[in-house]
Coordinates of C-alpha atoms and ligand atoms in Angstrom, one line a residue:
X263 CA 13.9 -31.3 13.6
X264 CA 13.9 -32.3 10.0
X265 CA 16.7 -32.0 7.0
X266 CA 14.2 -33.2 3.9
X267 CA 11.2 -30.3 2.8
X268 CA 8.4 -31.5 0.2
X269 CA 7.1 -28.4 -1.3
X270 CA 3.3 -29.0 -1.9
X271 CA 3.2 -26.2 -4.3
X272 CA 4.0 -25.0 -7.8
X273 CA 5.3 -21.8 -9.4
X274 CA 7.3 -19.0 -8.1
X275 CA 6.5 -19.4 -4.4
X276 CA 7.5 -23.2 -4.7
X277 CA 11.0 -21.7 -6.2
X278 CA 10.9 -18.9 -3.3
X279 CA 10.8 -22.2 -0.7
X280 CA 13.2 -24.1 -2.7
X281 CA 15.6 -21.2 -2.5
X282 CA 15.3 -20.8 1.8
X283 CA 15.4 -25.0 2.1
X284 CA 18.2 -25.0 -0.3
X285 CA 20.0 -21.7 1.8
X286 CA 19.4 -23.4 5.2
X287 CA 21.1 -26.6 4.2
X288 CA 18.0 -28.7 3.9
X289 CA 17.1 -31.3 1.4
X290 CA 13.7 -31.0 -0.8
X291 CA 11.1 -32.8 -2.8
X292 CA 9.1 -31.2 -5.3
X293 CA 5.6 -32.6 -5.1
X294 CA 4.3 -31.7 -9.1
X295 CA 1.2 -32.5 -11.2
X296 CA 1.7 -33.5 -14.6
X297 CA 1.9 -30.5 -15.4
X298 CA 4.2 -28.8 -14.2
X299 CA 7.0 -31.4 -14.8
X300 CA 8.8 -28.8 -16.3
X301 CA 8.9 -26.1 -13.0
X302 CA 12.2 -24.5 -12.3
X303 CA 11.9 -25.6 -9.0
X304 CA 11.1 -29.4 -10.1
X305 CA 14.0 -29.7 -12.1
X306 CA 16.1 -27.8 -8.7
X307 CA 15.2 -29.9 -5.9
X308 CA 17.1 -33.2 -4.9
X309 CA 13.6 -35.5 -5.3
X310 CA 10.7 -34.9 -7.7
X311 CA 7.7 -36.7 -7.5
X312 CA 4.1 -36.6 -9.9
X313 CA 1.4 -36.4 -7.4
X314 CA -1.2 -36.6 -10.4
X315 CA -3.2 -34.5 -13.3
X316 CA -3.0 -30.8 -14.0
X317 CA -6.3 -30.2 -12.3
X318 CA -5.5 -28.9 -8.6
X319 CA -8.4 -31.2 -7.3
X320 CA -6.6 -34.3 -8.6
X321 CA -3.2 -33.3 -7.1
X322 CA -2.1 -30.0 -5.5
X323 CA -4.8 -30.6 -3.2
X324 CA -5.5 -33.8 -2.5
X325 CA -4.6 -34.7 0.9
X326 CA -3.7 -38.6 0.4
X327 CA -1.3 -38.0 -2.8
X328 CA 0.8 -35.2 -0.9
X329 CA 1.5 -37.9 2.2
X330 CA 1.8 -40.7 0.8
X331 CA 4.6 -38.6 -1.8
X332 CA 6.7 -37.5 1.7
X333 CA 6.3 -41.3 2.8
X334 CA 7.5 -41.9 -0.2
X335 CA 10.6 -40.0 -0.2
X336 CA 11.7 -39.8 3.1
X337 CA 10.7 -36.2 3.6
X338 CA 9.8 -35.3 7.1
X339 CA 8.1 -31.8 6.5
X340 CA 5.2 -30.4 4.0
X341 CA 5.6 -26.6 3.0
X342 CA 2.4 -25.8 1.7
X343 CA 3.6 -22.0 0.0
X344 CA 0.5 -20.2 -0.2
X345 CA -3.0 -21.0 -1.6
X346 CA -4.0 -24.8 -2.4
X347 CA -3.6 -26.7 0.9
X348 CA -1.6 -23.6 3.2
X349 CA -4.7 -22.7 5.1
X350 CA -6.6 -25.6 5.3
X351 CA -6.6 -27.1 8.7
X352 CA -8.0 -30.5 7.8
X353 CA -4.5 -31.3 5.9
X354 CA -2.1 -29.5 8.3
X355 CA -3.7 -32.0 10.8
X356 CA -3.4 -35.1 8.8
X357 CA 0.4 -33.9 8.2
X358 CA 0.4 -33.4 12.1
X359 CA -1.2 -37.2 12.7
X360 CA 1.2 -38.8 9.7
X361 CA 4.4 -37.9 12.5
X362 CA 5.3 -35.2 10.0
X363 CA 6.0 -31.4 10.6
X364 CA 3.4 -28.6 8.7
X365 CA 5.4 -25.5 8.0
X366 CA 3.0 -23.5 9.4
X367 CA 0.8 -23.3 12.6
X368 CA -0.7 -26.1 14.3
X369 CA -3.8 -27.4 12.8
X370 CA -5.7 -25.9 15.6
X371 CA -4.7 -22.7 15.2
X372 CA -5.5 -22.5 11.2
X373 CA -9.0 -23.8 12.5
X374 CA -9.8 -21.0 14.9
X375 CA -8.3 -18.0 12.6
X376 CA -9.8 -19.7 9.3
X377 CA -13.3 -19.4 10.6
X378 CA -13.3 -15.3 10.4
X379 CA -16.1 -15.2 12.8
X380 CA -14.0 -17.2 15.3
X381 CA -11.3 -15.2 14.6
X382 CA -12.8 -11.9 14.9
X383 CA -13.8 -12.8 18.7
X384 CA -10.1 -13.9 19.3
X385 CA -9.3 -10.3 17.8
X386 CA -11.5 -8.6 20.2
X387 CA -10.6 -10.6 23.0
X388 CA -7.0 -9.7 22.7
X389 CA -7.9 -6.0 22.5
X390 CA -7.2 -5.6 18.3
X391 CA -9.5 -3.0 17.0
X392 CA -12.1 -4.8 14.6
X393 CA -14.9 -3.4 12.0
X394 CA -17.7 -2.8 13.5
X395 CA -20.6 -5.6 12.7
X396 CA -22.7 -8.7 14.0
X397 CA -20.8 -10.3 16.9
X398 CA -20.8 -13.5 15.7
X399 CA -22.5 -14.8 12.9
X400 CA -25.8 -13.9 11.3
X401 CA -28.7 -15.3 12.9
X402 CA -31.4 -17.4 11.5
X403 CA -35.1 -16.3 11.8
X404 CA -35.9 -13.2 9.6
X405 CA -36.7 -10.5 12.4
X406 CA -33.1 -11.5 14.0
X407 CA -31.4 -10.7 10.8
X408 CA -33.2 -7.5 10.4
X409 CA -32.4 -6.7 13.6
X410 CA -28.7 -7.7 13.1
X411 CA -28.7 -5.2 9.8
X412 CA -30.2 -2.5 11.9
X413 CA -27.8 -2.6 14.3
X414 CA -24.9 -2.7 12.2
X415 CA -26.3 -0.1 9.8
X416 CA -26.2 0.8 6.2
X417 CA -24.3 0.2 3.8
X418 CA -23.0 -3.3 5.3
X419 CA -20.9 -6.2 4.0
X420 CA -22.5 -9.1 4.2
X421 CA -19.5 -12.0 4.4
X422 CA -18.8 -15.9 4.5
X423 CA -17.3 -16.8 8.3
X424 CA -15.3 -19.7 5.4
X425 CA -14.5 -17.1 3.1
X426 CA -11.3 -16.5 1.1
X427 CA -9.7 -15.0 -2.0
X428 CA -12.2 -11.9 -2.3
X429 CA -15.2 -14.6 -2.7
X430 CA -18.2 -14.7 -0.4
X431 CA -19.2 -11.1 -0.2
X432 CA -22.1 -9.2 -0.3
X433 CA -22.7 -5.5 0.5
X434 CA -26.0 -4.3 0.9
X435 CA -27.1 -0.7 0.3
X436 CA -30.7 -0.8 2.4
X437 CA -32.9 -2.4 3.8
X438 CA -35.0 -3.8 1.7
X439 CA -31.9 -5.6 0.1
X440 CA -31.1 -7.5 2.9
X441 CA -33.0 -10.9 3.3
X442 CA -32.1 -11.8 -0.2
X443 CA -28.6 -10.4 0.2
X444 CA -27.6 -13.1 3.6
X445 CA -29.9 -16.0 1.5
X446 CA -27.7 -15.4 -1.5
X447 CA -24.3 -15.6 0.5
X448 CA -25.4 -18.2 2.2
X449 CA -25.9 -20.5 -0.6
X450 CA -22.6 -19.1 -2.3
X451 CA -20.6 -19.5 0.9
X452 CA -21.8 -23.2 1.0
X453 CA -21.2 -23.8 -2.7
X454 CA -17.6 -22.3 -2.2
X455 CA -16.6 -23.2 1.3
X456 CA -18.6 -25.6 2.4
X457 CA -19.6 -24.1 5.3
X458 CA -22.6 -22.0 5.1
X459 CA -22.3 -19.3 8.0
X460 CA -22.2 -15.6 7.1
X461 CA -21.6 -12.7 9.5
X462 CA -21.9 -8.9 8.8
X463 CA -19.3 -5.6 8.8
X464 CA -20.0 -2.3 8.5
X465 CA -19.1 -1.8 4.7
X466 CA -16.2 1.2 5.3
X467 CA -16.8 3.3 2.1
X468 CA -13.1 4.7 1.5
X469 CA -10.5 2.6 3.2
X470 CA -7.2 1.5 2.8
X471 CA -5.9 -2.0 3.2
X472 CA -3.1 -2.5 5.6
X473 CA -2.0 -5.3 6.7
X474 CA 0.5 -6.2 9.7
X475 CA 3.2 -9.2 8.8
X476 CA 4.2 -11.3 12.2
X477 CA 6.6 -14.0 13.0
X478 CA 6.2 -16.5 16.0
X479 CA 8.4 -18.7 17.3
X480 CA 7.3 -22.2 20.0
X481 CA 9.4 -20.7 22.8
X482 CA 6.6 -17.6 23.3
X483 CA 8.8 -15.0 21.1
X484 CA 7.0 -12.9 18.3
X485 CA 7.8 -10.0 16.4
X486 CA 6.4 -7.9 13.9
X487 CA 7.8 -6.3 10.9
X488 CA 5.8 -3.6 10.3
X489 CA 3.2 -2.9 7.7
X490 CA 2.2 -3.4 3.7
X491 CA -0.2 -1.6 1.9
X492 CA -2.2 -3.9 -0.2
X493 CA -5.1 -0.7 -1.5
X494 CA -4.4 -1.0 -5.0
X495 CA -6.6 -3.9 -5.9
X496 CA -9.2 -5.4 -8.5
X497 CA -12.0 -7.4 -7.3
X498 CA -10.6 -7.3 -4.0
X499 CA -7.8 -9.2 -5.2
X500 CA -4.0 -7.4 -5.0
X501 CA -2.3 -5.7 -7.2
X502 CA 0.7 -3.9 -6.0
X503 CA 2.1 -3.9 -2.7
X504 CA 4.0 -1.4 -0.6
X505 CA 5.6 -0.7 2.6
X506 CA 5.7 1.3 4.6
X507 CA 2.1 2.4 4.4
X508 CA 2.1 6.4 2.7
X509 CA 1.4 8.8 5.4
X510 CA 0.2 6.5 8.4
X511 CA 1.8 7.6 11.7
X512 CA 4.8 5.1 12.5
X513 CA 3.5 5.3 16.2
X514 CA 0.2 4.6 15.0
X515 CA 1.7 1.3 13.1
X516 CA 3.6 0.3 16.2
X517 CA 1.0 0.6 18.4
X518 CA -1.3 -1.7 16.0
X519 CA 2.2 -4.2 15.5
X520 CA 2.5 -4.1 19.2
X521 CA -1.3 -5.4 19.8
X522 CA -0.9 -7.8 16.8
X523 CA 2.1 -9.7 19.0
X524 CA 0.0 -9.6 22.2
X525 CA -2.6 -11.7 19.9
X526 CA -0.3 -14.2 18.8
X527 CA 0.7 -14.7 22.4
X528 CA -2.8 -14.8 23.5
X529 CA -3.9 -17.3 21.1
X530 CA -0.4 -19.4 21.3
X531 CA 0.3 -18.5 17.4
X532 CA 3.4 -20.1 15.9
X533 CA 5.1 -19.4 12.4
X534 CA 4.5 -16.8 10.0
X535 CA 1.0 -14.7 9.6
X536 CA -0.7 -11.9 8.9
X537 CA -3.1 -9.6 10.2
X538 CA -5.6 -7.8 7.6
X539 CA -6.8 -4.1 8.4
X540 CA -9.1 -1.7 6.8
X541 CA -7.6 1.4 7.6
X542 CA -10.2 5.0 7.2
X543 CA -9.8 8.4 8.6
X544 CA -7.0 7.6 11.3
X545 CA -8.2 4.4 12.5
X546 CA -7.5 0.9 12.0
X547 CA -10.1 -2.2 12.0
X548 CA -9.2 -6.2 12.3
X549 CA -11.0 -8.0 8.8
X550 CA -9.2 -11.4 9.1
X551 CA -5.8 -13.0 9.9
X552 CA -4.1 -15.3 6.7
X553 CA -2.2 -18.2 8.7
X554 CA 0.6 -18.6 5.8
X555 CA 3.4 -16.8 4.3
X556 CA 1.9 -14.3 1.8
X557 CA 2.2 -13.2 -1.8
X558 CA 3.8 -9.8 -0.9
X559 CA 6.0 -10.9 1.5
X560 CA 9.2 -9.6 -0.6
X561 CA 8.3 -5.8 0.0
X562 CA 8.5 -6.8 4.2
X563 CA 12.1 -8.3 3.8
X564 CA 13.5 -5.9 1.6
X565 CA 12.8 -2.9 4.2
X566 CA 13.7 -5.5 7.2
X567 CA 16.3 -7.6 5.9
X568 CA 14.3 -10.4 7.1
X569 CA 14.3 -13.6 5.4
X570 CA 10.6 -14.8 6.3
X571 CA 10.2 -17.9 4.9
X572 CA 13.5 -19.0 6.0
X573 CA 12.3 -17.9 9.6
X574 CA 9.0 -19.9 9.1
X575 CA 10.9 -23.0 8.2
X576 CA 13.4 -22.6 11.5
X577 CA 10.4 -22.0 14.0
X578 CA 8.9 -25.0 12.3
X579 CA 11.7 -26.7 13.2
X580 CA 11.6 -25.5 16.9
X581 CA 14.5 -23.3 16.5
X582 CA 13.5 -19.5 18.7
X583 CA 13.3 -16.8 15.7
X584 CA 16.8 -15.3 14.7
X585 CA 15.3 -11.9 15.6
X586 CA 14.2 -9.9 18.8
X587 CA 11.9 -6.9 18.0
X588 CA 14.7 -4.4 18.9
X589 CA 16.6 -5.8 16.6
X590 CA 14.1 -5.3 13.7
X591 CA 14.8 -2.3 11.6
X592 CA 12.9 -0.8 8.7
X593 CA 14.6 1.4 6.3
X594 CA 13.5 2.8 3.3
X595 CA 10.4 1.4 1.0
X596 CA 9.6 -1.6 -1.0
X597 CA 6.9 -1.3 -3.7
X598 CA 6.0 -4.9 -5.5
X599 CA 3.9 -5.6 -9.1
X600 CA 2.8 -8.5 -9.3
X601 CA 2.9 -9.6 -13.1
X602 CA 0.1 -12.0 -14.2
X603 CA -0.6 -13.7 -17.9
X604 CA -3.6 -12.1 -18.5
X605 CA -5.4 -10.2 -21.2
X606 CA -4.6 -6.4 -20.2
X607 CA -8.4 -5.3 -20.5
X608 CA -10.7 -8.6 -20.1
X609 CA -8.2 -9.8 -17.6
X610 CA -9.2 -13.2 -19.0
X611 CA -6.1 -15.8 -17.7
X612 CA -3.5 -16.3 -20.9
X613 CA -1.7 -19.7 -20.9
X614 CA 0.3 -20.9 -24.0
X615 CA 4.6 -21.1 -24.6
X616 CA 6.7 -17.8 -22.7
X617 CA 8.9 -17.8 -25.8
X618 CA 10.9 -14.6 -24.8
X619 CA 11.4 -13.9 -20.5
X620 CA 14.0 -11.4 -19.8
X621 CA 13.9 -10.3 -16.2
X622 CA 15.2 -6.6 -15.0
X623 CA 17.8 -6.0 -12.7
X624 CA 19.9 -3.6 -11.1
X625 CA 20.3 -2.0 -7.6
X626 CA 17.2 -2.3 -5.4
X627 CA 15.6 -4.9 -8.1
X628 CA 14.7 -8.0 -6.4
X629 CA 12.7 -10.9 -9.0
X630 CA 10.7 -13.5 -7.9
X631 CA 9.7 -15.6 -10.9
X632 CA 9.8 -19.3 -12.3
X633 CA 9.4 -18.5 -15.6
X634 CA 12.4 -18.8 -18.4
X635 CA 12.4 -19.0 -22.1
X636 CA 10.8 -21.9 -23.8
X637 CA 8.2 -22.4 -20.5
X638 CA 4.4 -23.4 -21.3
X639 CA 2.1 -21.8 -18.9
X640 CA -0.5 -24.5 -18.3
X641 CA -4.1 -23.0 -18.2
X642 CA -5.4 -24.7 -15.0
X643 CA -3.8 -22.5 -12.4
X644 CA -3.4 -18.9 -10.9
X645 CA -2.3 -16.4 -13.7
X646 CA 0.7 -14.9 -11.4
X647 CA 4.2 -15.4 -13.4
X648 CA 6.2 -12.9 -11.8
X649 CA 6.5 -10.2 -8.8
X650 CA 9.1 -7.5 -9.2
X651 CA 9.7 -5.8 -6.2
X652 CA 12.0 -2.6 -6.2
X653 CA 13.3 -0.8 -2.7
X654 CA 14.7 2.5 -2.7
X655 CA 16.0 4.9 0.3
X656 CA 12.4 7.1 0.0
X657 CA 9.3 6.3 -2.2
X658 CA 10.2 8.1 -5.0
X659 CA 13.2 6.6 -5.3
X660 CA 12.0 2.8 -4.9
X661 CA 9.4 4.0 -7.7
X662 CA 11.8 5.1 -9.9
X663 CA 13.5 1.9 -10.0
X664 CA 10.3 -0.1 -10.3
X665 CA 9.1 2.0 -13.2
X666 CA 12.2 1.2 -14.8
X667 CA 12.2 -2.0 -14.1
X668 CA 9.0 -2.8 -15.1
X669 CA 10.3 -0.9 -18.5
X670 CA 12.7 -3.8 -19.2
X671 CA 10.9 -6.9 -18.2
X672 CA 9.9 -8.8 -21.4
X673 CA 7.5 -11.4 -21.6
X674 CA 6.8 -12.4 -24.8
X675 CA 4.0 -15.2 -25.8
X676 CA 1.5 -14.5 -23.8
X677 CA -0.4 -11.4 -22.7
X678 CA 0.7 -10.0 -19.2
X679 CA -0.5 -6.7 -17.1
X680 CA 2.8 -5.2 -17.8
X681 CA 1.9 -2.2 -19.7
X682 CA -0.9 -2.0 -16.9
X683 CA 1.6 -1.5 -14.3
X684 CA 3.5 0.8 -16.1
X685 CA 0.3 2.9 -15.7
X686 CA -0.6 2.8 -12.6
X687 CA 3.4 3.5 -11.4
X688 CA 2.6 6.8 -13.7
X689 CA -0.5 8.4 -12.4
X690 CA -1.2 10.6 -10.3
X691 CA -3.0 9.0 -7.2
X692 CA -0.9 6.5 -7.1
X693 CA 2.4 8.7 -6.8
X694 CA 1.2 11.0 -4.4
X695 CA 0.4 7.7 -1.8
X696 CA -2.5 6.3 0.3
X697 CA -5.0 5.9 -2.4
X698 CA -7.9 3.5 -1.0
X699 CA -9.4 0.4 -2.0
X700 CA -11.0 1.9 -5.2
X701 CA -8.4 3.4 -6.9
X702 CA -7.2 1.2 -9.5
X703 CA -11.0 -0.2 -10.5
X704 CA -11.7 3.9 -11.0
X705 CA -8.2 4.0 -13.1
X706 CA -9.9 1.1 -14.7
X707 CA -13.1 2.6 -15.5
X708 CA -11.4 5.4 -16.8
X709 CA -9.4 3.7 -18.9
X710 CA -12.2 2.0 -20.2
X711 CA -13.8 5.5 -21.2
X712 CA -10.7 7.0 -22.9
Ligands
ADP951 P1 -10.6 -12.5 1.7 O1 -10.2 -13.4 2.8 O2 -11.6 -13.0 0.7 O3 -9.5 -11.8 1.0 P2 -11.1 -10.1 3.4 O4 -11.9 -10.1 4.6 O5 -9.6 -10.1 3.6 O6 -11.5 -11.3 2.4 O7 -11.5 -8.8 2.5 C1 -11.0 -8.7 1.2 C2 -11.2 -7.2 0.7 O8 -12.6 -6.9 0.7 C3 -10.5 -6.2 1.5 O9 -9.2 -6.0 1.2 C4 -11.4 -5.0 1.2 O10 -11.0 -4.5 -0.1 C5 -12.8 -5.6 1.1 N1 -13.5 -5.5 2.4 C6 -13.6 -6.5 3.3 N2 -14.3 -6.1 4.4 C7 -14.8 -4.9 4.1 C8 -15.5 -3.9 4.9 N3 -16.0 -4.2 6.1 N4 -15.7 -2.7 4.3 C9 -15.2 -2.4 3.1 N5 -14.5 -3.2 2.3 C10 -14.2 -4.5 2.8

């Protein structure tokens, strides 16, 4: 048990944790760089504390700075949001050794799902369907990879075993592309992640990505709470989110939800996490796990009622999740935007003074920002400022909403993706449901041409 949170993270999702601490009665500690002295959530929370310079190297990440701050202060538990230090198993373990609690999974278990070779064989040794590729990773001598590309056939995606973020991959057309391809990743994969092992996936050509959100408690309970579709993306990274998944069977879903719980059991998974699917003509293939609460989580506790952070911080706590799976419920749909300060065609990140923020509202309009009038956007982190998330009883009507809401949010001072979303929400494709991976960097292109 603990009563005092430090949140080891910045911007809206540090306000999102602030808000479930706050709601379950427990004391916090905002663990800032200089930066970011001026955070919603720093002024909010009963302790701040500067854990050092704007750059995340020199304080959202560094491992010393975030325990020595909950020494410090008394806290006895680190929620790491997402990105920086939530999936790196090296920290949750020094939190584990330091007598503090990681709101998250144990150390060991970030380990074996970080490494997405590891993880892959955990997938297939629990029965979850996986993309077809190299069991394993990529061998060394040069007839063994050709042999690996052969087997797996062409196209294939080449991709680092350390890899997050959309970084670390490679697909390779033929053949003859190959040796330079798995040399090229390699290196990359070590530059990025330090760790140097690639393995290879059949590159799917049109699929959709679908992604299965579970919960898991230390007394051997888990649930899942259905599905988002995370397709409409740009440089693999996501755009807009939605569940329920357009036009996917829900016996298809449950059946895919049902084998995702078996896995957490098998592997002895506790907290909140994700599974990742491609999904193509019917069928639905593992590509990695994320061990952490996740960007779009809003869109899964709009059409579930859940509270999932506030879940991850009980079962963190060693409290049995406040749910059984009967008792999980999905109605209507949740669409999210996520707004980012960004130029709206280089997509180069914008920072500089938000002198005008008005947020939309109204029925099914749920917020999740720390931004306000008068904020500076510093340049050194991720460009997200906002997610607007709108639920409605049917698609079209959570749609509706969003395009309105989207209509009314102002954000003046920088540039945003605003008037991007607005598009998108508009066409075609994306109204109709269960475009794939492509769609919005075609939109893009088209754009471009107009
Ligand atoms: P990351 O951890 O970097 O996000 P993922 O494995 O989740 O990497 O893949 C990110 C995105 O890359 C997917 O959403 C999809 O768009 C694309 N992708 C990954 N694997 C494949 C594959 N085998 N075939 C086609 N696209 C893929």
């Amino acid at each position: 048990m603990f009563d005092k949170v430090l949140i080891a993270n910045r911007g809206e999702i540090a306000l999102r944790v602030w808000r479930a601490c706050k709601a379950l009665g427990l004391q916090t500690v905002a663990a800032h760089s200089d930066a970011d002295r001026a955070l919603r959530h720093v002024q909010l929370c009963d302790t701040s504390i500067c854990i050092g310079p704007a750059p995340a190297p020199k304080s959202y990440l560094l491992h010393e700075k975030l325990l020595h701050a909950a020494k410090l202060t008394g806290a006895q538990a680190i929620h790491p949001g997402y990105g920086f230090l939530s999936e790196s198993a090296s920290f949750a373990k020094a939190v584990e050794e330091a007598g503090l609690t990681f709101i998250g999974p144990s150390s060991d278990a970030i380990s074996r799902m970080g490494d997405k070779v590891r993880a892959k064989q955990a997938m297939i040794e629990a029965g979850v369907p996986c993309v077809p590729g190299s069991e394993g990773a990529v061998p060394d001598g040069e007839a063994e990879i050709f042999a690996c590309g052969k087997k797996v056939g062409y196209p294939l995606i080449i991709k680092a075993a350390g890899g997050g973020g959309g970084r670390g991959m490679r697909v390779v057309y033929e053949e003859s592309e190959l040796l330079r391809s798995v040399t090229m990743t390699r290196a990359e994969a070590k530059a990025a992640f330090g760790n140097p092992v690639v393995y290879m996936e059949r590159f799917l050509q049109t699929p959709r990505h679908v992604e299965i959100q579970i919960l898991a408690d230390r007394h051997g309970n888990a649930v899942w709470l259905g599905e988002r579709d995370c397709s409409t993306q740009r440089r693999h990274q996501k755009l807009i989110e939605e569940s329920p998944a357009p036009g996917i069977g829900r016996a298809l879903i449950a059946e895919i939800g049902e084998l995702c719980v078996k896995a957490c059991k098998a592997i002895g998974y506790v907290g909140a996490g994700t599974f990742e699917f491609l999904y193509e003509n019917g069928e639905f293939f593992f590509i990695e796990m994320n061990t952490r609460v996740q960007v779009e989580h809003p869109v899964t506790e709009l059409v579930t009622g859940v509270d999932i952070v506030a879940e991850q911080i009980r079962v963190s706590m060693g409290l049995p999740l406040s749910i059984t799976q009967d008792q999980v419920t999905f109605t209507g749909h949740a669409i999210e935007c996520r707004i980012n300060a960004e130029d709206a065609w280089s997509f180069r990140p914008s920072s500089g003074v938000v002198t005008k923020w008005v947020a939309a509202g109204g029925p099914g309009i749920r917020v999740e920002s720390h931004l306000y009038g008068g904020y500076r956007i510093p340049s050194h982190y991720d460009s997200l400022i906002a997610k607007v998330i709108a639920h409605g009883a049917t698609r079209e009507q959570a749609i509706a909403r969003l395009k309105v809401a989207i209509s009314e949010t102002v954000v003046e001072g920088v540039d945003t993706n605003i008037a991007l979303h607005a598009q998108v929400l508009q066409s075609k494709p994306f109204g109709d449901g269960g475009a794939n991976i492509h769609y919005l960097e075609q939109f893009l292109e088209a754009r471009e041409e107009k």
